[in-house]
Each structure stands twice: as structure tokens, then as C-alpha cells.
mmCIF file of N, CA and C in Angstrom:
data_model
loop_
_atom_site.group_PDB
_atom_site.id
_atom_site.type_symbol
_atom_site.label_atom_id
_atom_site.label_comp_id
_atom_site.label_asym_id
_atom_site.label_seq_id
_atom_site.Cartn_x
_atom_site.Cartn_y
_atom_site.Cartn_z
ATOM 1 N N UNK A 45 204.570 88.275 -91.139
ATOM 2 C CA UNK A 45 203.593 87.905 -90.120
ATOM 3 C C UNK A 45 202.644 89.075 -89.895
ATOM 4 N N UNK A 46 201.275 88.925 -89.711
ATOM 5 C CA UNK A 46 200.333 89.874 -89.160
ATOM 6 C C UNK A 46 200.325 89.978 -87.962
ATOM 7 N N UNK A 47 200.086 91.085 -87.707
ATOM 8 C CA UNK A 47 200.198 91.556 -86.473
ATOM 9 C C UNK A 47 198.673 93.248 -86.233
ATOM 10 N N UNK A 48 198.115 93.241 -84.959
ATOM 11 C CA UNK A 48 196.885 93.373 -84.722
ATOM 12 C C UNK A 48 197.809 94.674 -84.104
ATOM 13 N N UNK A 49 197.488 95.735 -84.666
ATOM 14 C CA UNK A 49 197.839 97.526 -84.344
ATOM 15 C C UNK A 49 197.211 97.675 -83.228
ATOM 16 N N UNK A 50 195.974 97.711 -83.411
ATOM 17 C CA UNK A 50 194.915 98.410 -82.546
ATOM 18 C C UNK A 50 194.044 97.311 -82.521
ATOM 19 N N UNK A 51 192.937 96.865 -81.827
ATOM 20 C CA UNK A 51 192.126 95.647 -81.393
ATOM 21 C C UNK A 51 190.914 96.825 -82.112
ATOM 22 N N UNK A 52 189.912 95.635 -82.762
ATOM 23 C CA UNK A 52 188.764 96.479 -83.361
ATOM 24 C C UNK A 52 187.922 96.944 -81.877
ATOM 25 N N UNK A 53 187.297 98.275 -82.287
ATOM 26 C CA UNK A 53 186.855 98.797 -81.281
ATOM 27 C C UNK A 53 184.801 98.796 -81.656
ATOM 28 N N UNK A 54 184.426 98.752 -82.721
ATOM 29 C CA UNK A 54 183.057 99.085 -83.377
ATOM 30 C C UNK A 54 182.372 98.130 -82.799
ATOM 31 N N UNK A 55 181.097 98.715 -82.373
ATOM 32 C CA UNK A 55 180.091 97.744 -81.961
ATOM 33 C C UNK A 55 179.147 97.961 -83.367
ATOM 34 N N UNK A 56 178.191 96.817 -83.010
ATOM 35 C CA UNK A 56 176.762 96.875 -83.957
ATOM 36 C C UNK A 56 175.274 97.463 -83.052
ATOM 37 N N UNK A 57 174.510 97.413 -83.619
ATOM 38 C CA UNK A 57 173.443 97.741 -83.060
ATOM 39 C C UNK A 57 172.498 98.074 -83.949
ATOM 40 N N UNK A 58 170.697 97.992 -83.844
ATOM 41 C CA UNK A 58 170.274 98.325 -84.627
ATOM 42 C C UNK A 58 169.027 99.177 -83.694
ATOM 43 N N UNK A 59 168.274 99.941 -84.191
ATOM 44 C CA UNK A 59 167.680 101.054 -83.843
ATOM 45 C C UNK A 59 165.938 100.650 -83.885
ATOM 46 N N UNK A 60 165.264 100.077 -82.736
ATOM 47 C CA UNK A 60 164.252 99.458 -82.887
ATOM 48 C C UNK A 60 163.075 100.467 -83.462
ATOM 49 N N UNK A 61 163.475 102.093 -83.625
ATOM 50 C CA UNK A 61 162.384 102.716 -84.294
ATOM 51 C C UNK A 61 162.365 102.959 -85.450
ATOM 52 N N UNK A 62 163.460 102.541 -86.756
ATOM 53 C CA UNK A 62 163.848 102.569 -87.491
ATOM 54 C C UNK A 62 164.036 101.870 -88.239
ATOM 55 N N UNK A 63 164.902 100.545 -87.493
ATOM 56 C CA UNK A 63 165.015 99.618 -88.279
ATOM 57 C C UNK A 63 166.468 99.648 -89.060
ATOM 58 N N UNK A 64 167.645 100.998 -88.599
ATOM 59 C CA UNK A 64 168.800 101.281 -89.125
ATOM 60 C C UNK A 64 169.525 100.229 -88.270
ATOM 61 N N UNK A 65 170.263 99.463 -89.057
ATOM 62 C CA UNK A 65 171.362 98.879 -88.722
ATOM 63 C C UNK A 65 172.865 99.716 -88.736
ATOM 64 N N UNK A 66 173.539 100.050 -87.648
ATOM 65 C CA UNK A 66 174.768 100.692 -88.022
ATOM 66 C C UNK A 66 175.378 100.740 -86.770
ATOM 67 N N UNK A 67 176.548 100.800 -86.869
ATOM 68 C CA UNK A 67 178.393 100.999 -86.038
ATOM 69 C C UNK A 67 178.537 101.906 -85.066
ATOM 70 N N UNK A 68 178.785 102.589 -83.779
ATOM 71 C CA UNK A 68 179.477 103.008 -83.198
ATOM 72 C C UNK A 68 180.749 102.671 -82.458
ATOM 73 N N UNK A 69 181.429 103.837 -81.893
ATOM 74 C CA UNK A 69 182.934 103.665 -81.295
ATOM 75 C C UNK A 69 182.327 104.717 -79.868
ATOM 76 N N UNK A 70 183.262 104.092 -78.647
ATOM 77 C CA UNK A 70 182.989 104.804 -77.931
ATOM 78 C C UNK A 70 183.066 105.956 -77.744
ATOM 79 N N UNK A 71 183.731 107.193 -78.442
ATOM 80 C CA UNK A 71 183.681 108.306 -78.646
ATOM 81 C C UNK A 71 182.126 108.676 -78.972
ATOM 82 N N UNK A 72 181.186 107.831 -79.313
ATOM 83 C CA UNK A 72 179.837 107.964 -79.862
ATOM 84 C C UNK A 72 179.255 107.850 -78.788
ATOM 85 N N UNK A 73 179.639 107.028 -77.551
ATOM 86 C CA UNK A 73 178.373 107.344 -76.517
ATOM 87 C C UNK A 73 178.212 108.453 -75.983
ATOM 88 N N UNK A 74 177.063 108.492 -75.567
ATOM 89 C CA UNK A 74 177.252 109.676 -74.693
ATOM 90 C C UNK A 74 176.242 109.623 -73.257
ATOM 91 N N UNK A 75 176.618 110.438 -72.275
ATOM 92 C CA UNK A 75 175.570 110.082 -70.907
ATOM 93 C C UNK A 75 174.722 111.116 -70.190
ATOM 94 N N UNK A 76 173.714 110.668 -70.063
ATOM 95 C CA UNK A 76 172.385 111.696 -69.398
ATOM 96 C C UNK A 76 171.499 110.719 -69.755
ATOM 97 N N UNK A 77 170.587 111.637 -69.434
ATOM 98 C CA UNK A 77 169.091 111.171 -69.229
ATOM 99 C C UNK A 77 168.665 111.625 -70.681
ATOM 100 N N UNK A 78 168.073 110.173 -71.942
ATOM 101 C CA UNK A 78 168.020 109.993 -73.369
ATOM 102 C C UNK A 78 165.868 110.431 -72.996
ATOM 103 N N UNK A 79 165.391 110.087 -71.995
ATOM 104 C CA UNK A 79 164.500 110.757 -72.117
ATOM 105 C C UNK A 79 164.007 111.453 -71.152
ATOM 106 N N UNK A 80 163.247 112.635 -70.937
ATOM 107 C CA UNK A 80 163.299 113.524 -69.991
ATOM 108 C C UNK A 80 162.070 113.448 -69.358
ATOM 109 N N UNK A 81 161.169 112.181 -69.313
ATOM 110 C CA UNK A 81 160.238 111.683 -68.986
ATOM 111 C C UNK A 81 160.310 111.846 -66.894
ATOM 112 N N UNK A 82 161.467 111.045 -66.806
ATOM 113 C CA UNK A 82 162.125 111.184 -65.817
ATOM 114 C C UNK A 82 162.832 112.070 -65.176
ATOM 115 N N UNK A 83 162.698 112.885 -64.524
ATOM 116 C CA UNK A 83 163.742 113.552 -64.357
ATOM 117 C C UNK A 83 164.448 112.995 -63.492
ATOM 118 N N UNK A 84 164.191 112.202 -62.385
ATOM 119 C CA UNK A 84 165.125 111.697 -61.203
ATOM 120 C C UNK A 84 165.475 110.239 -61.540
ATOM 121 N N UNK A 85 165.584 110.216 -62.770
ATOM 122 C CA UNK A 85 165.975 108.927 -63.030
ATOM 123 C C UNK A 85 167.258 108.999 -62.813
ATOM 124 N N UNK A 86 167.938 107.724 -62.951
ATOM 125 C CA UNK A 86 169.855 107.592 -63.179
ATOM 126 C C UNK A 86 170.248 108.186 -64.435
ATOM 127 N N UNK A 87 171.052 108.501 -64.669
ATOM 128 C CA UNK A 87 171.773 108.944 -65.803
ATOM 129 C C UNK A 87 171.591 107.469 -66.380
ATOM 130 N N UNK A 88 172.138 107.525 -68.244
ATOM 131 C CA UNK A 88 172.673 105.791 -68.301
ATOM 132 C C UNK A 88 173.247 106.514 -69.979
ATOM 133 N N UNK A 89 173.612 105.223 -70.282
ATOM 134 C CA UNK A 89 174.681 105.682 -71.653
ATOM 135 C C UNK A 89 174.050 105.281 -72.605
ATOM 136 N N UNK A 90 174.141 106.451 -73.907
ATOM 137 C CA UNK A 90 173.065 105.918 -75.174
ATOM 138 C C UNK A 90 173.877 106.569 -76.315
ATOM 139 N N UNK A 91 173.361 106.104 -77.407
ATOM 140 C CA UNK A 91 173.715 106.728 -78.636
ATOM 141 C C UNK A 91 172.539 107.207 -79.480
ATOM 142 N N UNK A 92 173.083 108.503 -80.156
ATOM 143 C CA UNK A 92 172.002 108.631 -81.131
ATOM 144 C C UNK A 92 171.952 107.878 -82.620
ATOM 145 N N UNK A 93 170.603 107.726 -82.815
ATOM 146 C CA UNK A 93 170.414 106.801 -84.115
ATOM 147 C C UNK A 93 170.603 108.022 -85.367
ATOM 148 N N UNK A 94 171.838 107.630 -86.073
ATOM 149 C CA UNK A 94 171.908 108.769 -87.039
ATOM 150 C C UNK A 94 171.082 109.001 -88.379
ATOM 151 N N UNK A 95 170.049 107.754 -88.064
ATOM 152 C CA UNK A 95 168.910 108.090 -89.475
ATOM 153 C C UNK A 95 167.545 108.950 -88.656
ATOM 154 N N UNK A 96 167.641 108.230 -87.476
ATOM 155 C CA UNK A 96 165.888 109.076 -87.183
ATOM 156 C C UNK A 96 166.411 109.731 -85.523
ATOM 157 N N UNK A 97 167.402 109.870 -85.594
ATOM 158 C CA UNK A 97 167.885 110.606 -84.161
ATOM 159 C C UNK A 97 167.172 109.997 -82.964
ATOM 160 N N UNK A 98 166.803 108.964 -82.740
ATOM 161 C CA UNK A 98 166.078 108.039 -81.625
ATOM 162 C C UNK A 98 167.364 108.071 -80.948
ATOM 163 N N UNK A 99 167.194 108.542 -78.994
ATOM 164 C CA UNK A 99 168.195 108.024 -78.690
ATOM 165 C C UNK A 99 167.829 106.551 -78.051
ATOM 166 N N UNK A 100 168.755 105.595 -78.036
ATOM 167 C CA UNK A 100 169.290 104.664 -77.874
ATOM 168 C C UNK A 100 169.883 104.243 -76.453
ATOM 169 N N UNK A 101 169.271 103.271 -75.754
ATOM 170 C CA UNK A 101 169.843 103.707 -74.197
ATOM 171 C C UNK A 101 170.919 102.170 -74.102
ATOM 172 N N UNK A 102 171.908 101.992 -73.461
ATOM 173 C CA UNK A 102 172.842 101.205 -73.698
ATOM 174 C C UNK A 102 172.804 100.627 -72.437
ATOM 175 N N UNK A 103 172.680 101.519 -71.169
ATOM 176 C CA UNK A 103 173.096 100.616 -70.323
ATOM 177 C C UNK A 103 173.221 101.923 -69.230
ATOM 178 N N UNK A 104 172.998 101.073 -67.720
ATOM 179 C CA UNK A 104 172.167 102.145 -66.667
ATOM 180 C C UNK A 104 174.209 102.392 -65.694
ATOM 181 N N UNK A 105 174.554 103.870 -65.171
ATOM 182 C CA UNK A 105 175.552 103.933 -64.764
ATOM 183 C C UNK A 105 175.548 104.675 -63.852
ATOM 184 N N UNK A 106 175.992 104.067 -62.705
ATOM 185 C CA UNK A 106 175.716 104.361 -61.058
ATOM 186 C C UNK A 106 177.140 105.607 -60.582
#
């Protein structure tokens, strides 16, 4: 019988300045402010795009 070790953890995503399609794990996010346009903005969680280093904003965290 199969049996599920670990539950898959990888998301998808693709990188709208680029055009890279590719995988992270949450060890890959990371949190601050992805542009410094703002400074008093909220923090929020992003990843970097590992072909053109665009960061990537995921989602806003209070």
C-alpha cells in the first residue's frame, strides 16, 4: 500500500517580468518591504524570481 510521508509542499508561480515559470517551498519566502518605494508601507511576503531577481510580492501580513 502507498502511503503519503510528507504532503507535497511546492507552490507554482510565474514571474510577470520575465515570464519564468518556477517552484518555491516556504523556506523561500521571505518578509519586508520587496520595494522601497514605500517606506511606511506594511511589510508583506515575497519571493525572489531566480532568473531576473524581480521580487515577487505574495501577500500583505499584519
Amino acid at each position: 500500500m502507498i502511503e503519503i510521508i510528507k504532503p507535497g509542499t511546492k507552490k507554482k508561480i510565474s514571474c510577470k517580468s520575465c515570464g519564468c515559470l518556477f517552484s518555491y517551498e516556504k523556506e523561500d519566502v521571505e518578509i519586508g518591504r520587496p520595494h522601497n518605494l514605500y517606506p511606511l508601507a506594511t511589510e508583506s511576503k515575497y519571493i525572489t524570481c531566480p532568473q531576473c531577481n524581480e521580487k515577487i510580492e505574495l501577500e500583505a501580513t499584519k
